[in-house]
Coordinates of C-alpha atoms in Angstrom, one line a residue:
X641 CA -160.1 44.4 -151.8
X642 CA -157.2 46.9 -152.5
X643 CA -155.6 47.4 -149.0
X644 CA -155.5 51.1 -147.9
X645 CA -154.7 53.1 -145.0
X646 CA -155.4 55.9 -142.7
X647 CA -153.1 59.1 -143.3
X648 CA -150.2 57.3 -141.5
X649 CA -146.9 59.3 -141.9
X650 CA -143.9 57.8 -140.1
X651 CA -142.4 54.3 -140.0
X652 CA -144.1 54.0 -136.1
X653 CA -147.4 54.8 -137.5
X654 CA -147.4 51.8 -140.0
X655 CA -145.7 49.3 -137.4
X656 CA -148.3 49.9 -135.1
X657 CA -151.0 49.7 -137.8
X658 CA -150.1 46.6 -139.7
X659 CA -149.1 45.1 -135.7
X660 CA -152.8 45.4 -134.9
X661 CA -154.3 44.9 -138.3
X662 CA -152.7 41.8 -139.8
X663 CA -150.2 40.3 -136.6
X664 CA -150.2 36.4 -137.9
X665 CA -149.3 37.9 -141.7
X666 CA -145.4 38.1 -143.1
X667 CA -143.6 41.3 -143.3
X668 CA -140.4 40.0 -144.2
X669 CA -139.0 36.7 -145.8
X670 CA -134.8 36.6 -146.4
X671 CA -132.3 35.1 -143.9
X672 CA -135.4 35.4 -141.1
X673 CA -139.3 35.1 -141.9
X674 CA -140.9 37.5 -140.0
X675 CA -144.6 38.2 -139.5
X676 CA -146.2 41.8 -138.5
X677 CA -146.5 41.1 -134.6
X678 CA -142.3 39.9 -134.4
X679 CA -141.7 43.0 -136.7
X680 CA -143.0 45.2 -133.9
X681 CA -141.5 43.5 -131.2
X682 CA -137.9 43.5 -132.8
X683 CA -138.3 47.0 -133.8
X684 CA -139.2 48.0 -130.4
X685 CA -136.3 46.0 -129.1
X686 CA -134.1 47.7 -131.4
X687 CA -135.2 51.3 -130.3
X688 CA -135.0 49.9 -126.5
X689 CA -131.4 48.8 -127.3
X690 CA -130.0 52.2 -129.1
X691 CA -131.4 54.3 -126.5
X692 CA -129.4 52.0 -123.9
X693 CA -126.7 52.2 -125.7
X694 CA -126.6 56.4 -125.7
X695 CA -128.3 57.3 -129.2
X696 CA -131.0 59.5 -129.3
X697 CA -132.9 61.1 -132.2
X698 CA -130.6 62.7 -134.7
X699 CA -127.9 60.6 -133.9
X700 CA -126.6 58.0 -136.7
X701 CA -125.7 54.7 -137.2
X702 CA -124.7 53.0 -140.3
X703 CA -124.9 49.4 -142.4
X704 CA -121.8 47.2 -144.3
X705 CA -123.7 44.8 -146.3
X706 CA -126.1 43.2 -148.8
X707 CA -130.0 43.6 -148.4
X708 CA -131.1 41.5 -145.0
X709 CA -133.9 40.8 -142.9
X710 CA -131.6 42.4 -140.3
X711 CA -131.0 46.0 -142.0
X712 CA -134.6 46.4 -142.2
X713 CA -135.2 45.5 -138.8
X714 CA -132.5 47.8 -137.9
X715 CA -133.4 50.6 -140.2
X716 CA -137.2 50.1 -138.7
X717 CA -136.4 50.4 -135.4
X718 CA -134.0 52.9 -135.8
X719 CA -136.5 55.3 -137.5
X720 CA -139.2 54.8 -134.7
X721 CA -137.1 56.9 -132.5
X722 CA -135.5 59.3 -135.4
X723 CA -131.8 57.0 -135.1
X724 CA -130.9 57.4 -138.8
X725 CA -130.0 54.6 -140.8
X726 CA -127.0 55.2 -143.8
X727 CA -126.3 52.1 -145.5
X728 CA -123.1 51.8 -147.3
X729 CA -123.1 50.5 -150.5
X730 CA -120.8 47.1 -150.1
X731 CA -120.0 47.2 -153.9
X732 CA -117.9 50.5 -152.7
X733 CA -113.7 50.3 -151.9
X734 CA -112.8 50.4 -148.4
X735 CA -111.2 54.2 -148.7
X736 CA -114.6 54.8 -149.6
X737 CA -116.6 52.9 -146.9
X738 CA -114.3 54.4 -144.7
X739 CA -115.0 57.9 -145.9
X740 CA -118.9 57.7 -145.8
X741 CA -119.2 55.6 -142.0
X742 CA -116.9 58.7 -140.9
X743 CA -119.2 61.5 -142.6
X744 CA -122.3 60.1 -140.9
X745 CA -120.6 60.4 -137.3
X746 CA -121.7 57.2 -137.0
X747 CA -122.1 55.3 -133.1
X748 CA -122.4 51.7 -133.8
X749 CA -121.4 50.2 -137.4
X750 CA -123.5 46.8 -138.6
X751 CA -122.0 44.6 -140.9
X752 CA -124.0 41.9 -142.7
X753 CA -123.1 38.3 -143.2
X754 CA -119.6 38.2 -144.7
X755 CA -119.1 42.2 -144.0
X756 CA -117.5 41.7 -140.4
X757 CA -114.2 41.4 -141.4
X758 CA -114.0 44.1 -143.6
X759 CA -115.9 46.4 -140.8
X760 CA -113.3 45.3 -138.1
X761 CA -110.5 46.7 -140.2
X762 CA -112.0 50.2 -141.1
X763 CA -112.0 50.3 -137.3
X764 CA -109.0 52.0 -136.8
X765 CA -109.9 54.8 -139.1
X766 CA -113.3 55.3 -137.6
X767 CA -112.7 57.0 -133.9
X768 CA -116.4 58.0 -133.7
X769 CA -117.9 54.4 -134.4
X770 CA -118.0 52.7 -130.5
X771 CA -118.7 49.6 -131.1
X772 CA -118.9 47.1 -134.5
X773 CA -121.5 44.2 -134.9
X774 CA -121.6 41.3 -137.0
X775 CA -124.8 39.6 -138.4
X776 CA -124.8 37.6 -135.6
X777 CA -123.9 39.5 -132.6
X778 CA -126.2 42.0 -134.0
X779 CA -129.7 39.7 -134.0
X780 CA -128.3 38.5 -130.5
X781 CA -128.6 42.2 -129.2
X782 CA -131.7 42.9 -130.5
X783 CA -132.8 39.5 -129.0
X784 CA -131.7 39.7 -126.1
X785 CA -133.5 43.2 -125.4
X786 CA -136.5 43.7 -123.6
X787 CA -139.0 46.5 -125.0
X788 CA -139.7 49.4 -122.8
X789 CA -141.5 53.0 -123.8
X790 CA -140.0 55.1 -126.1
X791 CA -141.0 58.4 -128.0
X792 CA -141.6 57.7 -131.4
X793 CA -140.3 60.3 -134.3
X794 CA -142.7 63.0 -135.9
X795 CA -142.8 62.9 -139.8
X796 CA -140.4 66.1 -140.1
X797 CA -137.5 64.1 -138.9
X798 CA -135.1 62.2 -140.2
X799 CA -134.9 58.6 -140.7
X800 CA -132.6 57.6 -143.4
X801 CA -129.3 58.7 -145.0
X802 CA -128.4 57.6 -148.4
X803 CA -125.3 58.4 -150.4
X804 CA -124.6 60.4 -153.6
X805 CA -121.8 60.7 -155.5
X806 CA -121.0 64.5 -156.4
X807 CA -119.0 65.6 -159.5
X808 CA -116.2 67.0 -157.2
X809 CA -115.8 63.4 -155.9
X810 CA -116.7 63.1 -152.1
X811 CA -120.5 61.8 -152.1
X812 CA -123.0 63.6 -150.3
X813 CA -125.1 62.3 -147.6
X814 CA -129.1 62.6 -148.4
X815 CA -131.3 63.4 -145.5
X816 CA -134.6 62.0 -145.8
X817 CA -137.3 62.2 -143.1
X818 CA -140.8 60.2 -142.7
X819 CA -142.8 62.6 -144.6
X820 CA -140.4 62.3 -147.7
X821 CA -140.9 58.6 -147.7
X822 CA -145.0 58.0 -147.3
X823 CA -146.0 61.7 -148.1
X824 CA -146.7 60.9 -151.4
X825 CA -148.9 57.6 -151.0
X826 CA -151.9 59.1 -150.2
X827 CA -152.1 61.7 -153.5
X828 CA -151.6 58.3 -155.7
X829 CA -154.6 56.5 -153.8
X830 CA -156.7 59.6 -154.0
X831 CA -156.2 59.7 -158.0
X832 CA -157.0 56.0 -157.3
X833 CA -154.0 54.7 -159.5
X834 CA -153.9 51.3 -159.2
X835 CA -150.4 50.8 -158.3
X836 CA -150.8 52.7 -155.5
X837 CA -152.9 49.5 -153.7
X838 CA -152.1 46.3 -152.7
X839 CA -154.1 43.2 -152.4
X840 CA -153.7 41.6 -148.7
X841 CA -151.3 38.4 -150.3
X842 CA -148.6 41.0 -152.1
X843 CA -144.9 40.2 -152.2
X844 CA -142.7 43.1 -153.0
X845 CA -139.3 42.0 -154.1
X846 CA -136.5 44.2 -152.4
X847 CA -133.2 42.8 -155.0
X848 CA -131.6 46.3 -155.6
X849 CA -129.0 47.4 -153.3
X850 CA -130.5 48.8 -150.3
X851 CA -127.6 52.0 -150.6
X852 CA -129.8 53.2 -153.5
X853 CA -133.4 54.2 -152.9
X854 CA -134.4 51.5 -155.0
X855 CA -133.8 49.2 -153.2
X856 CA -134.2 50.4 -149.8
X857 CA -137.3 52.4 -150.9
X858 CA -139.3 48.7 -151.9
X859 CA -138.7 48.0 -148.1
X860 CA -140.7 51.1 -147.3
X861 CA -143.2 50.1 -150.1
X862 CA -143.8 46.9 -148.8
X863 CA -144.0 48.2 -145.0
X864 CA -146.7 50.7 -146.3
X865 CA -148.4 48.7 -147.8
X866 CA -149.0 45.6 -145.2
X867 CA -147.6 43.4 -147.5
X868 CA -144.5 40.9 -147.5
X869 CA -141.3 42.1 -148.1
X870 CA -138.9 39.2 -149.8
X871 CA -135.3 40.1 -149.4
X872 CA -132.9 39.2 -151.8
X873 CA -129.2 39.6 -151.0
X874 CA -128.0 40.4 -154.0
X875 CA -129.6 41.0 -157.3
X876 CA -129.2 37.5 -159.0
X877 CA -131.2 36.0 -162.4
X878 CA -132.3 33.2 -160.6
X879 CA -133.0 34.2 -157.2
X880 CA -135.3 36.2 -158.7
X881 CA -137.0 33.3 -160.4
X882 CA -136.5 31.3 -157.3
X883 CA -138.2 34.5 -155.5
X884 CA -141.0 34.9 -158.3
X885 CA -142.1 31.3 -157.9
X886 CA -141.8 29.9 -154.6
X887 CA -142.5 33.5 -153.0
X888 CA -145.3 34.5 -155.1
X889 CA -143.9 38.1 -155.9
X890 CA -146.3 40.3 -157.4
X891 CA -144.5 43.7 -158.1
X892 CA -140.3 44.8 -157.7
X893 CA -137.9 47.1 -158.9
X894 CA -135.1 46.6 -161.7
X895 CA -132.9 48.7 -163.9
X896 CA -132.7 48.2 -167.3
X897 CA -129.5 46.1 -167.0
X898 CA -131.0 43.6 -164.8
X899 CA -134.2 43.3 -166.7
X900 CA -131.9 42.7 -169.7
X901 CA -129.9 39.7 -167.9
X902 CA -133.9 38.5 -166.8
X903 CA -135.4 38.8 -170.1
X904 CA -131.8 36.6 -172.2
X905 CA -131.8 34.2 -169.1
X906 CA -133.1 30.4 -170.3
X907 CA -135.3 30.6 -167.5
X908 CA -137.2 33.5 -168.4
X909 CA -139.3 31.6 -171.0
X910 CA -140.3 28.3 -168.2
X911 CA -141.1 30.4 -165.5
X912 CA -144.3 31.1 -164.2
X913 CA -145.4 34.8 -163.8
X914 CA -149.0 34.8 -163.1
X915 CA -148.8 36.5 -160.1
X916 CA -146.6 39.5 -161.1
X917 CA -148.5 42.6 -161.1
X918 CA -146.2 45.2 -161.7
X919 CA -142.4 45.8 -162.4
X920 CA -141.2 49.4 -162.0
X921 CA -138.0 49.8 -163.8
X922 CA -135.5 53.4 -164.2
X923 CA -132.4 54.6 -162.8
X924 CA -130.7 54.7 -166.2
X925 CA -131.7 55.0 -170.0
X926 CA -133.5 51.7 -171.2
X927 CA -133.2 50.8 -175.1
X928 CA -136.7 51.0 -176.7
X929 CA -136.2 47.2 -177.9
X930 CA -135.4 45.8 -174.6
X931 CA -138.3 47.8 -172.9
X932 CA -141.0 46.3 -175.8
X933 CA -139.1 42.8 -175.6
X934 CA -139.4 42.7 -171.4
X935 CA -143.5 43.8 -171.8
X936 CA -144.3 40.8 -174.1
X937 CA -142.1 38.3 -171.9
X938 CA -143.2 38.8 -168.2
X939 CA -146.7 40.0 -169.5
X940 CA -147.2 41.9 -166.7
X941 CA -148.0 45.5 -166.0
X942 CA -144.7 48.1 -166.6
X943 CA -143.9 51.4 -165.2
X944 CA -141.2 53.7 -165.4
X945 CA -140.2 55.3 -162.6
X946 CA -138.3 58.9 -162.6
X947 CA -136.4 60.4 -159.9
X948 CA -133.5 60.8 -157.4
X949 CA -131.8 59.9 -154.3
X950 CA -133.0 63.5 -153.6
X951 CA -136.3 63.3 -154.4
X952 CA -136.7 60.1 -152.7
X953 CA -137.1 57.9 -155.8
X954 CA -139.9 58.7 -157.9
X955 CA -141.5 61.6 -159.0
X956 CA -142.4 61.0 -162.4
X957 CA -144.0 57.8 -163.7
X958 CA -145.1 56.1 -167.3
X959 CA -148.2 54.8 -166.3
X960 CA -148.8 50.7 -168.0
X961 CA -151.3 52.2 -170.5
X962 CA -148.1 53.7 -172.4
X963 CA -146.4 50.6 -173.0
X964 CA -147.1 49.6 -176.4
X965 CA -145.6 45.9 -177.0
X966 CA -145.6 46.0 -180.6
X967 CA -142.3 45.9 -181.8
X968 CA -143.4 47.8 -184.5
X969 CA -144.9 50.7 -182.5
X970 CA -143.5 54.4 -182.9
X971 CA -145.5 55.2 -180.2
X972 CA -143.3 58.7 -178.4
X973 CA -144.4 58.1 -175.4
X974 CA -142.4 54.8 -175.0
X975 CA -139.3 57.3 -174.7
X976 CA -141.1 59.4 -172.2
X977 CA -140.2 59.4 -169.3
X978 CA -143.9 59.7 -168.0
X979 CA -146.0 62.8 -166.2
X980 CA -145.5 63.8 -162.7
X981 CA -147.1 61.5 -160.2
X982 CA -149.7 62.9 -158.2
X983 CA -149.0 65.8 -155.8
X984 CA -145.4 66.5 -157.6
X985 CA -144.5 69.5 -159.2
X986 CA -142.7 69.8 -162.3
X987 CA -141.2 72.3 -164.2
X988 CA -138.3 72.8 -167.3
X989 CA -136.2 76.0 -166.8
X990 CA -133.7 78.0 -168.3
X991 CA -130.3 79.3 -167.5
X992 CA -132.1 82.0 -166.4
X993 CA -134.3 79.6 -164.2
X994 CA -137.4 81.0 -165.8
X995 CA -139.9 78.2 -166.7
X996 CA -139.0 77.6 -171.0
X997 CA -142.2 77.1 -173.4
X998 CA -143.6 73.6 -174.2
X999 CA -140.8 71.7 -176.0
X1000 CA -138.1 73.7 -175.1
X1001 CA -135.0 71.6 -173.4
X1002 CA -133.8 73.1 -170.2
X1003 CA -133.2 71.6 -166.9
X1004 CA -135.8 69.5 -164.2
X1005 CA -136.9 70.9 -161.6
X1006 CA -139.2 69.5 -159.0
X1007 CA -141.5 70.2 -156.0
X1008 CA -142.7 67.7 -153.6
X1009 CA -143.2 66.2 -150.3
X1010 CA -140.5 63.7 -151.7
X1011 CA -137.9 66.3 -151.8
X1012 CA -135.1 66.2 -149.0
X1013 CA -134.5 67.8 -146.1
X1014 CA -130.6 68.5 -147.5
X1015 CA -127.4 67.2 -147.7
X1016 CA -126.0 65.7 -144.4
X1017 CA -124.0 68.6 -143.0
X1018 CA -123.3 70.8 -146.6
X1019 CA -125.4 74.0 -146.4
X1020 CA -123.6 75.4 -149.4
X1021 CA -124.8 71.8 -151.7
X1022 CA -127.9 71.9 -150.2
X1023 CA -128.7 75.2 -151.8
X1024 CA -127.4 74.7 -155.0
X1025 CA -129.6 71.8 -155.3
X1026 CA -132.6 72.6 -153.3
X1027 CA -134.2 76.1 -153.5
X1028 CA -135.6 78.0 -150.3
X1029 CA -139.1 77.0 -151.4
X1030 CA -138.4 73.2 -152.1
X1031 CA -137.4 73.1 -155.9
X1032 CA -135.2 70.4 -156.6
X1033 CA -132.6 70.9 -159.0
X1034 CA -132.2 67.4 -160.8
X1035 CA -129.4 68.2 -162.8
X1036 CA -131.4 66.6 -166.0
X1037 CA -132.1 68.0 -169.2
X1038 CA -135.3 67.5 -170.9
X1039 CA -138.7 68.8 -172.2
X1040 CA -142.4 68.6 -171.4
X1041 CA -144.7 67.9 -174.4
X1042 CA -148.3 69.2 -174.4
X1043 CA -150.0 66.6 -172.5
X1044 CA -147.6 67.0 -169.7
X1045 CA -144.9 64.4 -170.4
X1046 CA -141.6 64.8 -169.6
X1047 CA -138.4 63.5 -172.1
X1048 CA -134.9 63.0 -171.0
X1049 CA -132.9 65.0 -173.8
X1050 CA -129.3 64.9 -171.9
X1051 CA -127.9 64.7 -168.9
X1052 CA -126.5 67.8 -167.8
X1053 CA -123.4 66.7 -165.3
X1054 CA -121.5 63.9 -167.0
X1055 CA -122.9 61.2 -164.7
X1056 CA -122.0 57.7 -166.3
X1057 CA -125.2 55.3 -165.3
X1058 CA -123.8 51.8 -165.7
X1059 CA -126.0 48.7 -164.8
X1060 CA -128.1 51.4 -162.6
X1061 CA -124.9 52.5 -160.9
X1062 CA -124.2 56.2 -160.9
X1063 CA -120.4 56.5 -161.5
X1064 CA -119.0 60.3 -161.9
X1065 CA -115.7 60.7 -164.4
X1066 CA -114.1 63.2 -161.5
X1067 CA -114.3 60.6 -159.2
X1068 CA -112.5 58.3 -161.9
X1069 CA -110.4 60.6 -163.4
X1070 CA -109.0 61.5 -159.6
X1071 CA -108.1 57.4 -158.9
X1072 CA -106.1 56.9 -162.2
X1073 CA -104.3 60.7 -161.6
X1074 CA -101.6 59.0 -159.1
X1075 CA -100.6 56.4 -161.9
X1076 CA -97.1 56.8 -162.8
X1077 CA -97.0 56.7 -166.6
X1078 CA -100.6 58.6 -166.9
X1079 CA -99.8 62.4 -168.0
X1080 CA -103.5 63.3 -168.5
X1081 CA -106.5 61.4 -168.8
X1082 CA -110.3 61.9 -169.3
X1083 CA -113.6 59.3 -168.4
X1084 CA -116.0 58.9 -170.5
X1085 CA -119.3 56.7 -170.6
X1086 CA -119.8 54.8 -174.4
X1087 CA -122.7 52.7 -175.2
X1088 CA -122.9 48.9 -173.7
X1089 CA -125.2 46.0 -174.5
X1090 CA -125.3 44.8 -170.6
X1091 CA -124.8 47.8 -168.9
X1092 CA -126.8 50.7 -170.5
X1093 CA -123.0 52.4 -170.7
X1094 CA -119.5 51.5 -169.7
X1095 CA -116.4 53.5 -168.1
X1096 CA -114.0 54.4 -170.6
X1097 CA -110.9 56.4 -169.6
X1098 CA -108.7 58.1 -172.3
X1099 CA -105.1 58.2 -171.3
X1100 CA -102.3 60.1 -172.1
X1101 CA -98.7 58.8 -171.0
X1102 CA -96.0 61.1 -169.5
X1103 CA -93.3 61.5 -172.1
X1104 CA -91.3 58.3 -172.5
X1105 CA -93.6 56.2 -171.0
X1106 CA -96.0 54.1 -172.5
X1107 CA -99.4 53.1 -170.7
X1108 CA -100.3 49.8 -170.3
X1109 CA -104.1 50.2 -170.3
X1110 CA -104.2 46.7 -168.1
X1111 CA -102.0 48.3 -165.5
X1112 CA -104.4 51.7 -165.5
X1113 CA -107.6 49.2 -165.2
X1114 CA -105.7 47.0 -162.2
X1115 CA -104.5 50.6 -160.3
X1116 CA -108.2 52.1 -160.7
X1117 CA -109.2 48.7 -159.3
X1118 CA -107.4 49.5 -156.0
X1119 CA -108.8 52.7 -155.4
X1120 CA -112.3 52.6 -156.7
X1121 CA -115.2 50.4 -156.7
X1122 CA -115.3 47.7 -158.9
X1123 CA -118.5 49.2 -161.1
X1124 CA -116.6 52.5 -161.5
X1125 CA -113.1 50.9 -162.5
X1126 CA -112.8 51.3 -166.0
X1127 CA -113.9 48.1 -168.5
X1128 CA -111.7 50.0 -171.5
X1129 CA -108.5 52.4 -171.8
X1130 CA -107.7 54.2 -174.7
X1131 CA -104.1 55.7 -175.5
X1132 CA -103.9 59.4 -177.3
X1133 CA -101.3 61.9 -177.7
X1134 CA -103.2 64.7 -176.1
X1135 CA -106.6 65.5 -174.8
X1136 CA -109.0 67.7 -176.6
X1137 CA -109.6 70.6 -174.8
X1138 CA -111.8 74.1 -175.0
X1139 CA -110.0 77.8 -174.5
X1140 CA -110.9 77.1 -170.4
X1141 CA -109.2 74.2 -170.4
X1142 CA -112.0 71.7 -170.0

């Protein structure tokens, strides 16, 4: 029998459910197996042991590190109380770990395995963070903490903070609260989609980073729905075949990229798949071919998922009955992005922000309980984004057909989406700036077989100099995270520009 639930709303709610319901079953496999029972006890030990150390609700602490056992149990317990969790993407440099554990006004700063080092030497720069914990010290804490009483949090407050890059550089912090995470379960089951239950022996795979909803947002799918998480590190080919045979996954997230380096692996064509359920794949453009090639390989069910850090992940969704295999198919709605998921709002609008006719390209705009509470601490962002009554701004360009689907036509910021990774040429363009033979330069994404799309950054030297585009990759290197460090440099006289200057 599907598994379903009351109307539960808050990360307490579920614990408390799935504690009673199901204590002997797993919640969590990675570097710890967990079952439901422990997962209650270490959560309560973790909201015991952040209220003894001074935090109360509102207050923030954040995560250095790859997907683990222990960030979920942290994150858990953390949200029980309405501590709020910002992981830090590990991918990211250190002047930009160091800029995003500072904006949370982070208390304590975790570090997973092989992070500690690195989280001891922000230290200096990070006056507000009291105390650092490796992997290690960190399970011994919770551990060694007794459980005692605690007010749990309501669904209105928040729970998680994940990070955005803007197109002025500086990410943003999003604020989302209980209700943005499960609000939404409960429409899906009532229009009894079938993705929306789980059968009692379900493995969710959690292998995107768990900075990005993706990945983090498969945690709180798995918590929801009384079903085993199985933690992956890192994205990897095969761990994920490890994870799909020996773990018994049934459903998981991807981007395109990484269902690309699945699909061409040798592996893909010996393994066994007959549990998988479901993938859900977005985050950034998928070629027609790979999508049609990846349906016929894991012969499972596919849907695309549409959405933001913002919107809390998904809001629109390509239902499995749209996926045509045939490689011969010309099927549209294969480059749909789907119709809004149930209890989500969506409308196209002008420049005006009136709503445009059927067809007509102008900017996303959506309405849900999924929608965020704001950006951590930037009024002025939060409502150019968000309007007073709860439209979402997504920043995308597209059109709705007659039946209600919605097509990506364009981005409308320059975002570069590369292997799922948002990268923003500002942020780029700013890091190579300093170099001392670069006049001028411009980033630019361009087409790539792995990636979806690659960094390119067009360059022009300062007179007599010549630019070594292998010096501009190794100085962008320094500054930058590795995904957003250009893979190519072009040399030009001067950049193109319009009467403004852009």
């Amino acid at each position: 029998m599907p598994t379903d639930t009351p109307e539960l709303l808050t990360i307490d709610a579920f614990i408390r459910h799935w504690a009673a319901d199901r204590p002997q079953r797993p919640a969590m496999v990675g570097e710890r197996r967990i079952n439901f029972a422990e997962l209650d006890t270490s959560t309560q030990r973790v909201a015991t042991a952040l209220l003894a150390a001074g935090l109360k609700k509102g207050d923030r602490i954040a995560w250095l590190g790859k997907n683990a056992v222990l960030y979920f149990t942290l994150l858990f317990g953390a949200a029980r109380i309405g501590v709020v969790m910002a992981p830090v993407g590990w991918r990211l440099a250190a002047p930009e770990r160091r800029y995003i554990v500072h904006d949370t006004e982070s208390k304590l700063l975790f570090a997973g395995d092989g992070f500690a080092d690195d989280a001891r030497a922000l230290a200096p720069q990070l006056p507000l963070v009291q105390r650092i914990f490796s992997a290690d010290e960190a399970w011994a804490w919770i551990d060694g903490t007794t459980p005692a009483p605690f007010t749990a949090s309501g669904t209105e407050d928040a729970i998680l903070q994940l990070y955005t890059s803007g197109t002025t550089g500086n990410p943003k912090g999003v604020e989302l609260c209980n209700r943005n995470l499960f609000g939404l379960r409960r429409h899906a089951q009532q229009a009894g989609l079938p993705w929306a239950f789980f059968a009692d022996d379900e493995v969710v795979m959690v292998a995107m980073p768990c900075a990005h909803i993706g990945g983090t947002g498969l945690g709180f799918m798995a918590l929801a729905g009384g079903v085993c998480g199985c933690v992956m590190a890192e994205f990897t080919p095969d761990g994920c075949f490890d994870a799909i045979e020996k773990e018994g996954v049934t459903r998981f997230f991807a981007v395109p990229a990484a269902l690309q380096m699945l699909v061409n692996h040798p592996r893909c064509a010996k393994t066994n798949f007959s549990r998988l359920k479901y993938i859900f794949y977005g985050a950034a453009p998928i070629p027609l071919a790979l999508l049609q090639q990846c349906v016929q390989a894991f012969g499972c069910q596919f849907l695309q998922a549409y959405g933001m850090t913002e919107t809390t992940g998904t809001v629109v969704t390509l239902p499995p009955e749209d996926h045509d295999p045939d490689p011969k198919s010309s099927s549209p709605r294969m480059r749909a992005a789907g119709r809004p998921s149930p209890g989500v709002e969506v409308k196209i609008v002008g420049l005006d922000g009136q709503t445009v006719s059927t067809g007509t390209v102008g900017e996303i705009v959506t309405r849900s309980s999924n929608n965020m509470l704001g950006y951590w601490k930037q009024p002025e962002a939060t409502a150019r984004t968000k309007t007073a009554d709860n439209w979402v701004h997504t920043g995308d360009a597209g059109y709705m057909d007659a039946d209600g689907y919605v097509y990506i036509h364009d981005r409308v910021k320059d975002m570069i989406i590369s292997g799922g990774e948002n990268v923003y040429p500002a942020e780029v363009e700013n890091a190579i700036y300093g170099h001392p033979d670069v006049a001028d330069v411009a980033v630019i994404g361009v087409p790539d077989a792995t990636w979806g799309e690659a960094v390119k950054a067009v360059c022009v030297p300062k007179p007599g100099r010549t630019v070594d585009p292998a010096s501009v990759i190794a100085w962008a290197r320094e500054r930058i995270a590795g995904f957003k460090v250009p893979k190519t440099v072009d040399v030009i006289i001067e950049l193109p520009r319009n009467p403004t200057g852009k």
